[in-house]
């Protein structure tokens, strides 16, 4: 039967007639111009970097509400017609799914219009923002108001935003780099339309929402990260006072096996907070594209780039096999004292220090140093030029901050990537005791063979790592179900029971992080 | 462009509260270029756009569709009128000065 609906696809199990009725009712809530069904105009939502056909993540429509009340009303319509909505904030979770829904046919709820910086408290160093606020916007705001406050941001900072990144438990590069840890208080619209404020925000007239996380009773914030139990409409975040003295540096190491001694040397400094920020240990092939070095200048043959070519890149461009990025954040006196420790550690481990003064003119170093003080840029997008063709998925297992573990993970990843003809483009981001081992699986999305191989490669990486007990900290929407499965049946059962209790009609992003009824 | 425009500054040490929560708006296409495009297209990441008389329609289309690794931008991020201004400015721009 030919559908009368303009929608190219419909949500699973929803008739064209019901879909059209729902869209009409949603139009009445947000205004005609804020609902899109035309296929052409939905193009920006369709752009993905994952190795699966676009069709798999095709949306039926997008709705762009502005305000909590509109979202509450949309929830009612979605429940009435059992239509799933997929909330996105800035939609720039590139390589993790971008703005496309987790399942075909869902209506994307685009929250980008909700971009108010609601409050900044310079004494308490807190901010309260909406989902559509970008890091660039917040940066400009702080600059314009001459507020000496820093935030931590991920690499695509100029176009991504704090709410979406924190909700996906993303990380950045300042001392506040574990972003969810430095969030404080959320406002969430639930599937039944109720509005929950977490922590102290639940209490009428409270002025401690952005300063004390826990409130009374179970603390609920974590439930609304990497999940689909509600639509986060506001989030508090802590800002860091700009230190009187900031001293970023890079330490380069010549050999891949040096990762062991690097991690052993740095872990104590990180745990003791001599180095307070999220240290990055980046491999040559992460640095090279951001320098920029062209892969084709070193290798044009089949398969992964050989180690010999990687060595030549290191030599020609003064790039380490590993490049450690960290900073000292303090006063001149404290940083002078701690600098001696850094120098001793570098000397003792065979590392070469590059200071900020010596970094001038190096694109890779400069964008890193900017990120370490929360200055937005897009320097890391140089990665996408390495293989070209717009294919990228992040493989991101968690590791202990122990040298032998990192070496083992790096070797495992490199072997599997090589088997499929892909390069090891990886880095470790050091939490206090963990490492986010982040690998960009770069491939040419216009090449069907590479698409197929990239999917199979990620699949093998995921399952091989899981067998060793290594789980992902975050995953793209195409692999959400498979990644969730690696965490075992009990956790999934609890997640499902929570979903049933909070969203019995399964209308908020079913399938997100593998949670669905 | 942003919430800051309507923000009420209650003194240097008081909380800054955006009155009614001001929404971000781009000042013009020039600001979009500086705060979005330039980060890649003047930084050896994406191709240089200025000075090539790129057709406006082409620029608008690539921004909305994306192109290989270039992300697509939605009207909620860059509205049609501002995007048209971005395209106009890129089309009529002088080449970047070479260092």
Coordinates of C-alpha atoms in Angstrom, one line a residue:
Chain A
X1 CA 0.0 0.0 0.0
X2 CA 1.3 3.4 -0.9
X3 CA 1.7 5.6 2.1
X4 CA 0.3 9.1 2.1
X5 CA 3.0 10.2 4.4
X6 CA 5.8 12.3 3.1
X7 CA 8.2 10.4 5.3
X8 CA 10.7 8.2 3.5
X9 CA 10.7 5.7 6.4
X10 CA 8.4 5.2 9.3
X11 CA 9.1 4.1 12.8
X12 CA 8.8 0.4 13.3
X13 CA 5.2 -0.7 13.8
X14 CA 3.7 2.7 13.2
X15 CA 1.2 3.2 10.4
X16 CA 1.5 6.1 8.0
X17 CA -1.8 7.5 9.1
X18 CA -0.7 7.5 12.8
X19 CA 2.6 9.0 11.9
X20 CA 1.0 11.8 10.0
X21 CA -1.4 12.5 12.8
X22 CA 1.5 12.6 15.3
X23 CA 3.4 14.9 13.1
X24 CA 0.4 17.2 12.8
X25 CA 0.1 17.3 16.6
X26 CA 3.8 18.0 17.0
X27 CA 3.6 20.8 14.5
X28 CA 0.9 22.4 16.6
X29 CA 3.3 22.3 19.6
X30 CA 6.5 23.6 18.1
X31 CA 5.4 25.4 15.0
X32 CA 5.4 24.2 11.4
X33 CA 8.9 25.5 10.7
X34 CA 10.3 23.4 13.4
X35 CA 9.3 20.0 12.1
X36 CA 10.9 18.5 9.0
X37 CA 9.7 15.5 7.1
X38 CA 11.0 16.2 3.6
X39 CA 13.7 13.8 2.7
X40 CA 16.0 16.5 1.2
X41 CA 15.9 18.7 4.2
X42 CA 16.7 15.8 6.5
X43 CA 20.1 15.4 4.8
X44 CA 22.2 16.9 7.6
X45 CA 20.9 14.3 10.1
X46 CA 21.7 11.5 7.8
X47 CA 25.5 12.1 7.6
X48 CA 27.3 9.3 9.5
X49 CA 30.8 8.1 9.6
X50 CA 30.1 4.5 10.7
X51 CA 30.6 1.4 8.4
X52 CA 27.0 0.6 7.9
X53 CA 24.6 1.8 5.2
X54 CA 22.9 5.2 5.8
X55 CA 19.6 3.4 5.5
X56 CA 20.2 1.6 8.8
X57 CA 20.1 4.9 10.6
X58 CA 17.5 6.8 8.4
X59 CA 15.2 9.1 10.3
X60 CA 11.5 9.6 9.7
X61 CA 11.5 13.3 10.7
X62 CA 13.1 15.9 12.9
X63 CA 11.5 18.1 15.5
X64 CA 13.2 21.1 17.0
X65 CA 11.6 22.0 20.2
X66 CA 12.5 25.1 22.2
X67 CA 11.8 24.6 25.9
X68 CA 10.9 22.1 28.5
X69 CA 7.2 22.6 28.1
X70 CA 7.3 21.8 24.4
X71 CA 9.2 18.6 25.1
X72 CA 6.7 17.6 27.7
X73 CA 3.9 17.9 25.2
X74 CA 5.9 16.0 22.5
X75 CA 6.3 13.2 25.0
X76 CA 2.5 13.0 25.3
X77 CA 2.1 12.7 21.5
X78 CA 4.9 10.2 21.3
X79 CA 3.3 8.0 23.9
X80 CA -0.1 8.3 22.3
X81 CA 1.1 7.0 18.9
X82 CA 4.0 4.9 20.3
X83 CA 6.5 6.9 18.2
X84 CA 10.2 6.8 19.3
X85 CA 12.0 10.1 19.5
X86 CA 15.8 10.3 19.5
X87 CA 17.2 13.4 21.3
X88 CA 20.4 15.0 20.1
X89 CA 22.0 18.1 21.4
X90 CA 24.7 19.5 19.1
X91 CA 24.7 16.2 17.1
X92 CA 28.5 16.2 16.7
X93 CA 29.3 12.9 18.3
X94 CA 31.2 12.2 15.1
X95 CA 32.3 8.6 14.8
X96 CA 29.9 7.6 17.5
X97 CA 26.7 8.2 15.4
X98 CA 26.5 11.9 14.8
X99 CA 22.9 13.2 14.7
X100 CA 21.3 10.0 13.1
X101 CA 19.0 7.9 15.3
X102 CA 20.1 4.6 16.7
X103 CA 17.3 2.8 14.9
X104 CA 15.7 3.4 11.6
X105 CA 12.5 5.4 11.5
X106 CA 12.9 7.3 14.8
X107 CA 12.1 11.0 14.9
X108 CA 15.2 13.0 15.8
X109 CA 14.5 15.5 18.6
X110 CA 17.0 18.2 17.8
X111 CA 17.7 20.3 20.9
X112 CA 20.2 22.6 19.3
X113 CA 17.8 25.6 19.5
X114 CA 17.9 25.3 23.2
X115 CA 21.2 27.0 23.6
X116 CA 20.9 29.3 26.6
X117 CA 23.7 29.8 29.0
X118 CA 21.4 30.2 31.9
X119 CA 23.8 31.1 34.7
X120 CA 27.4 31.4 35.4
X121 CA 28.5 31.9 38.9
X122 CA 32.1 33.3 39.0
X123 CA 32.4 32.9 42.8
X124 CA 31.4 29.3 42.9
X125 CA 32.8 28.6 39.4
X126 CA 29.7 26.9 38.1
X127 CA 27.6 27.1 34.9
X128 CA 24.1 26.0 34.1
X129 CA 23.5 25.4 30.4
X130 CA 21.1 23.9 27.9
X131 CA 21.8 21.1 25.4
X132 CA 22.3 23.3 22.4
X133 CA 25.1 25.3 23.9
X134 CA 28.5 24.7 22.2
X135 CA 31.9 24.9 23.9
X136 CA 32.8 27.7 21.6
X137 CA 29.7 29.6 22.7
X138 CA 30.6 29.1 26.4
X139 CA 34.2 30.1 25.7
X140 CA 33.0 33.3 24.0
X141 CA 30.7 34.0 26.9
X142 CA 33.5 33.7 29.4
X143 CA 35.8 35.8 27.4
X144 CA 33.3 38.5 26.8
X145 CA 32.5 38.8 30.5
X146 CA 36.2 38.6 31.3
X147 CA 35.7 35.7 33.6
X148 CA 38.9 33.9 34.3
X149 CA 37.3 30.4 34.2
X150 CA 38.2 27.4 32.1
X151 CA 36.3 24.3 31.2
X152 CA 37.4 21.0 29.7
X153 CA 36.3 20.1 26.2
X154 CA 36.7 17.3 23.8
X155 CA 38.6 17.7 20.5
X156 CA 35.7 18.7 18.3
X157 CA 35.0 21.5 20.8
X158 CA 34.2 24.4 18.5
X159 CA 31.0 22.6 17.3
X160 CA 30.2 20.1 20.0
X161 CA 28.7 21.0 23.4
X162 CA 29.0 20.2 27.1
X163 CA 25.6 18.6 27.7
X164 CA 25.8 16.0 25.0
X165 CA 29.4 15.3 25.7
X166 CA 28.8 14.8 29.4
X167 CA 25.7 12.8 28.8
X168 CA 27.7 10.4 26.6
X169 CA 30.5 10.5 29.3
X170 CA 33.1 12.0 27.0
X171 CA 36.5 13.2 28.2
X172 CA 38.7 16.2 27.7
X173 CA 42.2 17.4 28.6
X174 CA 42.2 19.8 31.5
X175 CA 42.2 18.8 35.2
X176 CA 38.4 18.6 34.7
X177 CA 38.8 16.1 31.9
X178 CA 36.5 13.4 33.2
X179 CA 33.5 15.5 32.2
X180 CA 30.7 13.7 34.0
X181 CA 32.6 13.9 37.2
X182 CA 32.5 17.6 36.9
X183 CA 28.9 17.9 36.1
X184 CA 26.5 18.9 38.9
X185 CA 22.8 18.7 38.6
X186 CA 20.6 17.8 35.7
X187 CA 17.1 18.7 34.6
X188 CA 15.4 15.8 32.8
X189 CA 12.0 15.5 31.0
X190 CA 10.8 11.9 31.6
X191 CA 8.8 9.9 29.2
X192 CA 5.6 10.6 31.1
X193 CA 6.2 14.3 30.8
X194 CA 7.3 14.9 34.4
X195 CA 10.3 17.1 34.9
X196 CA 13.0 15.8 37.3
X197 CA 15.8 17.9 38.7
X198 CA 18.5 15.7 40.2
X199 CA 20.5 16.3 43.3
X200 CA 19.6 19.4 45.2
X201 CA 17.6 20.7 42.3
X202 CA 14.7 18.5 43.4
X203 CA 14.1 20.8 46.3
X204 CA 12.0 23.9 45.8
X205 CA 13.9 27.1 46.3
X206 CA 17.3 25.3 46.5
X207 CA 20.3 27.4 45.6
X208 CA 22.7 24.5 45.9
X209 CA 21.8 22.6 42.7
X210 CA 25.1 23.3 41.0
X211 CA 27.3 22.9 44.1
X212 CA 26.3 19.6 45.7
X213 CA 25.8 16.6 43.6
X214 CA 24.1 14.1 45.8
X215 CA 20.9 15.4 47.3
X216 CA 19.2 12.9 49.5
X217 CA 18.5 9.3 48.7
X218 CA 19.9 7.5 45.7
X219 CA 21.8 9.8 43.4
X220 CA 20.2 9.5 39.9
X221 CA 22.4 11.5 37.5
X222 CA 24.3 8.5 36.2
X223 CA 21.1 7.0 35.0
X224 CA 20.6 9.7 32.5
X225 CA 24.1 9.2 30.9
X226 CA 24.6 6.6 28.2
X227 CA 21.0 5.7 28.5
X228 CA 17.5 6.6 27.2
X229 CA 15.5 7.2 30.4
X230 CA 14.9 10.9 29.9
X231 CA 15.6 14.0 27.8
X232 CA 18.3 16.1 29.6
X233 CA 17.3 19.7 29.2
X234 CA 19.7 21.4 31.6
X235 CA 23.0 20.5 33.1
X236 CA 25.2 22.1 35.7
X237 CA 28.9 22.0 35.3
X238 CA 31.9 23.1 37.3
X239 CA 34.4 25.5 35.8
X240 CA 38.0 25.7 36.8
X241 CA 39.6 29.0 37.9
X242 CA 42.3 29.9 35.3
X243 CA 45.6 29.1 37.0
X244 CA 48.1 32.0 37.5
X245 CA 50.6 29.8 35.7
X246 CA 49.9 27.2 33.0
X247 CA 52.8 25.2 31.7
X248 CA 51.8 22.7 29.0
X249 CA 54.5 20.3 27.7
X250 CA 55.0 17.3 25.5
X251 CA 57.5 14.5 26.2
X252 CA 58.4 12.4 23.2
X253 CA 59.6 8.8 23.3
X254 CA 61.4 6.9 20.5
X255 CA 60.0 3.4 20.7
X256 CA 56.5 1.8 20.7
X257 CA 57.5 -0.4 23.7
X258 CA 58.3 2.7 25.7
X259 CA 54.6 2.9 26.6
X260 CA 55.3 0.6 29.5
X261 CA 57.8 2.8 31.2
X262 CA 55.8 6.0 30.3
X263 CA 52.7 4.7 32.1
X264 CA 54.7 3.4 35.1
X265 CA 56.4 6.8 35.4
X266 CA 53.4 9.0 35.0
X267 CA 50.8 7.0 37.0
X268 CA 52.2 8.1 40.4
X269 CA 52.3 11.7 39.3
X270 CA 48.8 11.6 38.1
X271 CA 47.4 9.9 41.1
X272 CA 49.2 12.3 43.4
X273 CA 48.0 15.1 41.1
X274 CA 51.4 16.6 40.5
X275 CA 50.1 16.3 37.0
X276 CA 46.5 17.3 37.5
X277 CA 45.1 17.0 34.0
X278 CA 44.0 14.1 31.8
X279 CA 47.4 13.2 30.3
X280 CA 47.3 12.0 26.7
X281 CA 49.8 9.5 25.3
X282 CA 49.4 9.8 21.5
X283 CA 50.9 7.4 19.0
X284 CA 52.9 8.6 15.9
X285 CA 50.0 7.9 13.6
X286 CA 47.7 10.2 15.7
X287 CA 50.2 13.0 15.5
X288 CA 51.1 12.6 11.9
X289 CA 47.8 13.5 10.3
X290 CA 47.5 16.5 12.6
X291 CA 51.0 17.8 11.8
X292 CA 50.0 17.3 8.9
X293 CA 51.8 14.4 7.2
X294 CA 50.3 12.7 4.2
X295 CA 50.0 9.0 4.4
X296 CA 50.5 8.7 0.6
X297 CA 54.0 10.3 1.0
X298 CA 55.1 7.3 3.0
X299 CA 53.0 4.4 1.9
X300 CA 50.7 3.6 -1.0
X301 CA 50.7 -0.2 -0.9
X302 CA 48.0 -2.5 0.3
X303 CA 47.2 -3.0 3.9
X304 CA 48.4 -1.2 7.0
X305 CA 51.3 1.2 6.9
X306 CA 54.5 -0.8 7.8
X307 CA 56.5 0.0 10.9
X308 CA 59.4 1.1 8.8
X309 CA 57.4 3.9 7.2
X310 CA 56.2 4.9 10.6
X311 CA 59.8 5.2 11.8
X312 CA 60.6 7.4 8.8
X313 CA 57.6 9.7 9.7
X314 CA 59.0 10.0 13.2
X315 CA 62.4 11.0 12.0
X316 CA 61.3 13.3 9.2
X317 CA 58.8 15.3 11.3
X318 CA 60.2 15.1 14.8
X319 CA 57.3 13.0 16.1
X320 CA 57.8 10.5 18.9
X321 CA 56.6 6.9 18.8
X322 CA 54.6 8.1 21.8
X323 CA 53.9 11.7 22.6
X324 CA 52.9 12.5 26.1
X325 CA 50.8 15.7 26.6
X326 CA 50.3 17.1 30.1
X327 CA 50.4 20.4 31.9
X328 CA 51.2 22.0 35.2
X329 CA 48.4 24.2 36.5
X330 CA 49.4 26.3 39.5
X331 CA 51.4 29.3 40.6
X332 CA 54.9 30.1 39.2
X333 CA 56.3 28.8 42.5
X334 CA 54.4 25.5 42.6
X335 CA 55.0 24.9 38.8
X336 CA 58.7 25.7 39.2
X337 CA 58.9 23.0 41.9
X338 CA 56.9 20.5 39.9
X339 CA 58.7 21.2 36.7
X340 CA 61.9 19.8 38.3
X341 CA 60.0 16.5 38.9
X342 CA 58.9 16.4 35.2
X343 CA 62.4 17.0 34.0
X344 CA 63.7 14.3 36.2
X345 CA 61.0 11.8 35.0
X346 CA 61.7 12.6 31.4
X347 CA 65.5 12.3 31.9
X348 CA 65.0 9.0 33.8
X349 CA 62.8 7.5 31.1
X350 CA 64.6 8.6 28.0
X351 CA 62.0 11.2 27.0
X352 CA 62.5 14.5 25.2
X353 CA 60.6 17.5 26.6
X354 CA 59.1 20.0 24.3
X355 CA 57.9 23.2 26.1
X356 CA 55.3 25.7 24.9
X357 CA 58.1 28.0 23.6
X358 CA 59.6 25.2 21.6
X359 CA 56.2 24.2 20.2
X360 CA 55.6 27.3 18.1
X361 CA 54.8 26.4 14.5
X362 CA 53.9 22.8 15.2
X363 CA 50.2 22.4 14.4
X364 CA 49.8 19.2 16.4
X365 CA 51.4 20.6 19.5
X366 CA 49.6 23.9 19.4
X367 CA 46.1 22.4 19.1
X368 CA 46.9 20.0 22.0
X369 CA 48.2 22.8 24.2
X370 CA 45.0 24.8 23.4
X371 CA 42.9 21.9 24.4
X372 CA 44.7 21.5 27.7
X373 CA 43.4 25.0 28.6
X374 CA 39.9 24.4 27.2
X375 CA 40.4 26.6 24.2
X376 CA 38.1 25.2 21.4
X377 CA 39.5 24.3 18.0
X378 CA 39.1 21.5 15.4
X379 CA 42.8 20.7 14.9
X380 CA 42.2 17.0 15.5
X381 CA 40.0 16.7 12.5
X382 CA 43.3 16.3 10.6
X383 CA 42.9 12.6 11.5
X384 CA 40.2 12.4 8.8
X385 CA 42.7 13.1 6.1
X386 CA 44.9 10.1 6.9
X387 CA 42.9 7.6 4.9
X388 CA 40.3 10.0 3.5
X389 CA 36.8 9.1 2.5
X390 CA 35.0 10.1 5.7
X391 CA 35.0 6.8 7.5
X392 CA 35.7 6.8 11.3
X393 CA 34.6 4.8 14.3
X394 CA 36.1 5.1 17.7
X395 CA 37.2 1.9 19.3
X396 CA 37.6 2.8 23.0
X397 CA 38.4 0.1 25.5
X398 CA 39.2 1.0 29.1
X399 CA 42.6 -0.1 30.5
X400 CA 44.2 0.0 33.9
X401 CA 46.9 2.6 34.1
X402 CA 49.6 0.0 34.2
X403 CA 52.4 -0.3 31.6
X404 CA 52.1 -3.9 30.8
X405 CA 48.3 -3.6 30.3
X406 CA 48.7 -0.7 27.9
X407 CA 51.3 -2.5 25.9
X408 CA 49.2 -5.6 25.7
X409 CA 46.1 -3.6 24.5
X410 CA 48.2 -1.7 22.0
X411 CA 49.6 -4.9 20.5
X412 CA 46.3 -6.6 20.4
X413 CA 44.6 -3.7 18.6
X414 CA 47.5 -3.2 16.2
X415 CA 47.4 -6.9 15.2
X416 CA 43.7 -7.0 14.6
X417 CA 43.7 -3.7 12.7
X418 CA 46.6 -4.9 10.6
X419 CA 44.7 -8.1 9.7
X420 CA 42.1 -6.0 8.0
X421 CA 44.5 -3.5 6.5
X422 CA 44.0 -0.6 8.9
X423 CA 46.5 1.5 10.8
X424 CA 46.9 1.8 14.5
X425 CA 45.8 5.4 15.1
X426 CA 45.5 5.4 18.9
X427 CA 46.1 7.3 22.1
X428 CA 45.7 6.7 25.8
X429 CA 43.9 9.3 27.9
X430 CA 44.8 9.0 31.5
X431 CA 42.1 9.2 34.1
X432 CA 43.4 8.9 37.7
X433 CA 43.8 5.1 37.6
X434 CA 42.4 4.1 34.3
X435 CA 43.2 4.9 30.7
X436 CA 40.7 5.5 28.0
X437 CA 42.4 3.7 25.1
X438 CA 41.0 5.5 22.1
X439 CA 41.6 4.2 18.6
X440 CA 40.3 5.9 15.5
X441 CA 39.4 3.2 13.0
X442 CA 39.9 5.3 9.9
X443 CA 38.7 4.0 6.5
X444 CA 37.3 5.1 3.2
X445 CA 33.6 5.1 3.5
X446 CA 33.2 5.5 -0.3
X447 CA 34.9 2.1 -0.7
X448 CA 32.5 -0.8 -0.2
X449 CA 35.3 -3.2 0.6
X450 CA 36.8 -1.0 3.3
X451 CA 33.3 -0.4 4.7
X452 CA 32.9 -4.2 5.1
X453 CA 36.3 -4.6 6.5
X454 CA 35.9 -1.8 9.0
X455 CA 32.7 -3.3 10.3
X456 CA 34.3 -6.8 10.6
X457 CA 37.5 -5.3 12.2
X458 CA 35.5 -3.4 14.9
X459 CA 33.5 -6.5 15.5
X460 CA 36.7 -8.6 16.0
X461 CA 38.3 -5.9 18.2
X462 CA 35.2 -5.7 20.3
X463 CA 34.9 -9.4 20.9
X464 CA 38.6 -10.1 21.3
X465 CA 39.0 -7.3 23.9
X466 CA 35.8 -8.5 25.7
X467 CA 37.2 -12.0 25.9
X468 CA 40.2 -10.5 27.7
X469 CA 37.9 -8.6 30.1
X470 CA 38.3 -5.2 28.4
X471 CA 35.1 -3.3 28.0
X472 CA 34.3 -0.1 26.0
X473 CA 33.8 3.2 27.7
X474 CA 31.6 4.4 24.9
X475 CA 30.5 3.1 21.6
X476 CA 28.9 4.1 18.3
X477 CA 25.2 3.5 17.7
X478 CA 25.8 0.8 15.1
X479 CA 27.5 -1.4 17.7
X480 CA 25.4 -0.3 20.8
X481 CA 23.7 -3.7 21.1
X482 CA 26.9 -5.7 20.7
X483 CA 28.8 -3.6 23.2
X484 CA 26.0 -3.7 25.8
X485 CA 26.0 -7.5 25.5
X486 CA 29.6 -7.7 26.6
X487 CA 28.6 -6.3 30.0
X488 CA 26.6 -9.4 30.8
X489 CA 22.9 -10.3 31.3
X490 CA 22.3 -9.0 34.9
X491 CA 23.1 -5.4 34.1
X492 CA 21.0 -5.6 30.9
X493 CA 18.1 -7.0 32.8
X494 CA 18.2 -4.1 35.3
X495 CA 18.4 -1.6 32.5
X496 CA 15.4 -3.1 30.9
X497 CA 13.4 -3.1 34.1
X498 CA 14.2 0.5 34.6
X499 CA 13.2 1.2 31.0
X500 CA 9.9 -0.5 31.6
X501 CA 9.3 1.5 34.8
X502 CA 10.2 4.9 33.4
X503 CA 9.3 4.6 29.7
X504 CA 6.8 1.7 29.3
X505 CA 5.9 2.6 25.7
X506 CA 9.6 2.6 24.8
X507 CA 9.5 6.1 23.2
X508 CA 12.8 7.6 24.2
X509 CA 15.6 6.5 21.9
X510 CA 14.9 2.7 22.1
X511 CA 18.2 0.9 21.3
X512 CA 20.4 3.6 22.7
X513 CA 23.3 1.9 24.5
X514 CA 21.4 -1.4 23.8
X515 CA 18.5 -0.5 26.1
X516 CA 15.0 -1.2 24.7
X517 CA 11.8 -3.1 25.6
Chain B
X1 CA 25.7 36.4 19.0
X2 CA 24.9 34.5 22.1
X3 CA 23.2 34.4 25.4
X4 CA 25.7 37.0 26.4
X5 CA 23.8 39.7 24.6
X6 CA 20.9 39.6 27.0
X7 CA 22.9 38.6 30.0
X8 CA 22.5 40.8 33.0
X9 CA 25.7 41.4 34.7
X10 CA 25.0 41.9 38.4
X11 CA 28.5 42.9 39.2
X12 CA 31.8 41.3 38.7
X13 CA 31.4 38.8 41.4
X14 CA 27.7 38.1 41.2
X15 CA 26.2 35.3 39.2
X16 CA 25.6 36.2 35.6
X17 CA 22.1 35.2 34.7
X18 CA 20.8 35.4 31.2
X19 CA 17.5 37.2 31.4
X20 CA 14.9 34.7 30.4
X21 CA 17.7 32.6 28.9
X22 CA 18.8 34.4 25.8
X23 CA 19.2 32.2 22.7
X24 CA 22.3 32.2 20.7
X25 CA 22.1 33.8 17.3
X26 CA 24.9 34.4 14.8
X27 CA 25.7 38.0 14.1
X28 CA 26.3 37.2 10.5
X29 CA 28.0 34.8 8.1
X30 CA 31.3 36.3 8.9
X31 CA 31.0 35.1 12.5
X32 CA 30.1 31.6 11.4
X33 CA 33.1 31.5 9.1
X34 CA 35.4 32.7 12.0
X35 CA 33.9 30.4 14.6
X36 CA 33.3 27.3 12.6
X37 CA 34.7 27.1 9.0
X38 CA 38.0 28.7 9.7
X39 CA 39.1 26.1 12.2
X40 CA 39.5 23.6 9.4
X41 CA 39.6 25.6 6.2
X42 CA 42.4 27.8 7.3
X43 CA 44.2 25.2 9.3
X44 CA 45.4 22.5 6.8
X45 CA 42.5 20.3 7.7
X46 CA 39.9 21.1 5.0
X47 CA 40.7 22.8 1.7
X48 CA 41.1 26.6 1.6
X49 CA 37.8 28.1 0.5
X50 CA 38.6 31.8 0.1
X51 CA 39.6 33.3 -3.2
X52 CA 38.2 30.5 -5.3
X53 CA 34.9 32.1 -6.2
X54 CA 33.2 28.9 -5.1
X55 CA 29.6 29.0 -6.2
X56 CA 27.2 29.9 -3.4
X57 CA 24.9 27.0 -4.1
X58 CA 27.8 24.6 -3.9
X59 CA 28.9 26.0 -0.5
X60 CA 25.3 25.8 0.9
X61 CA 24.9 22.3 -0.3
X62 CA 28.2 21.0 1.1
X63 CA 27.4 22.6 4.5
X64 CA 24.0 20.9 4.6
X65 CA 25.0 17.5 3.1
X66 CA 28.6 17.2 4.5
X67 CA 31.3 15.9 2.2
X68 CA 33.4 12.9 3.0
X69 CA 34.8 13.7 6.5
X70 CA 33.3 17.2 6.6
X71 CA 30.3 17.1 9.0
X72 CA 26.9 18.3 7.9
X73 CA 25.4 21.3 9.6
X74 CA 21.7 21.5 10.4
X75 CA 19.5 24.6 10.1
X76 CA 19.3 24.6 13.9
X77 CA 23.1 25.1 13.9
X78 CA 23.3 27.6 11.0
X79 CA 20.0 29.0 9.8
X80 CA 19.3 29.3 6.1
X81 CA 19.8 33.1 6.0
X82 CA 23.1 33.1 7.8
X83 CA 24.3 30.2 5.6
X84 CA 23.4 32.2 2.5
X85 CA 25.6 35.0 3.9
X86 CA 28.4 32.5 4.6
X87 CA 28.2 31.3 1.0
X88 CA 28.1 34.9 -0.3
X89 CA 31.2 35.9 1.6
X90 CA 33.1 32.8 0.6
X91 CA 32.2 33.3 -3.0
X92 CA 33.3 36.9 -3.0
X93 CA 36.4 36.5 -0.8
X94 CA 39.9 37.4 -1.6
X95 CA 42.5 34.7 -1.5
X96 CA 44.3 34.2 1.8
X97 CA 47.6 35.9 2.1
X98 CA 50.4 33.4 1.8
X99 CA 52.9 33.4 4.5

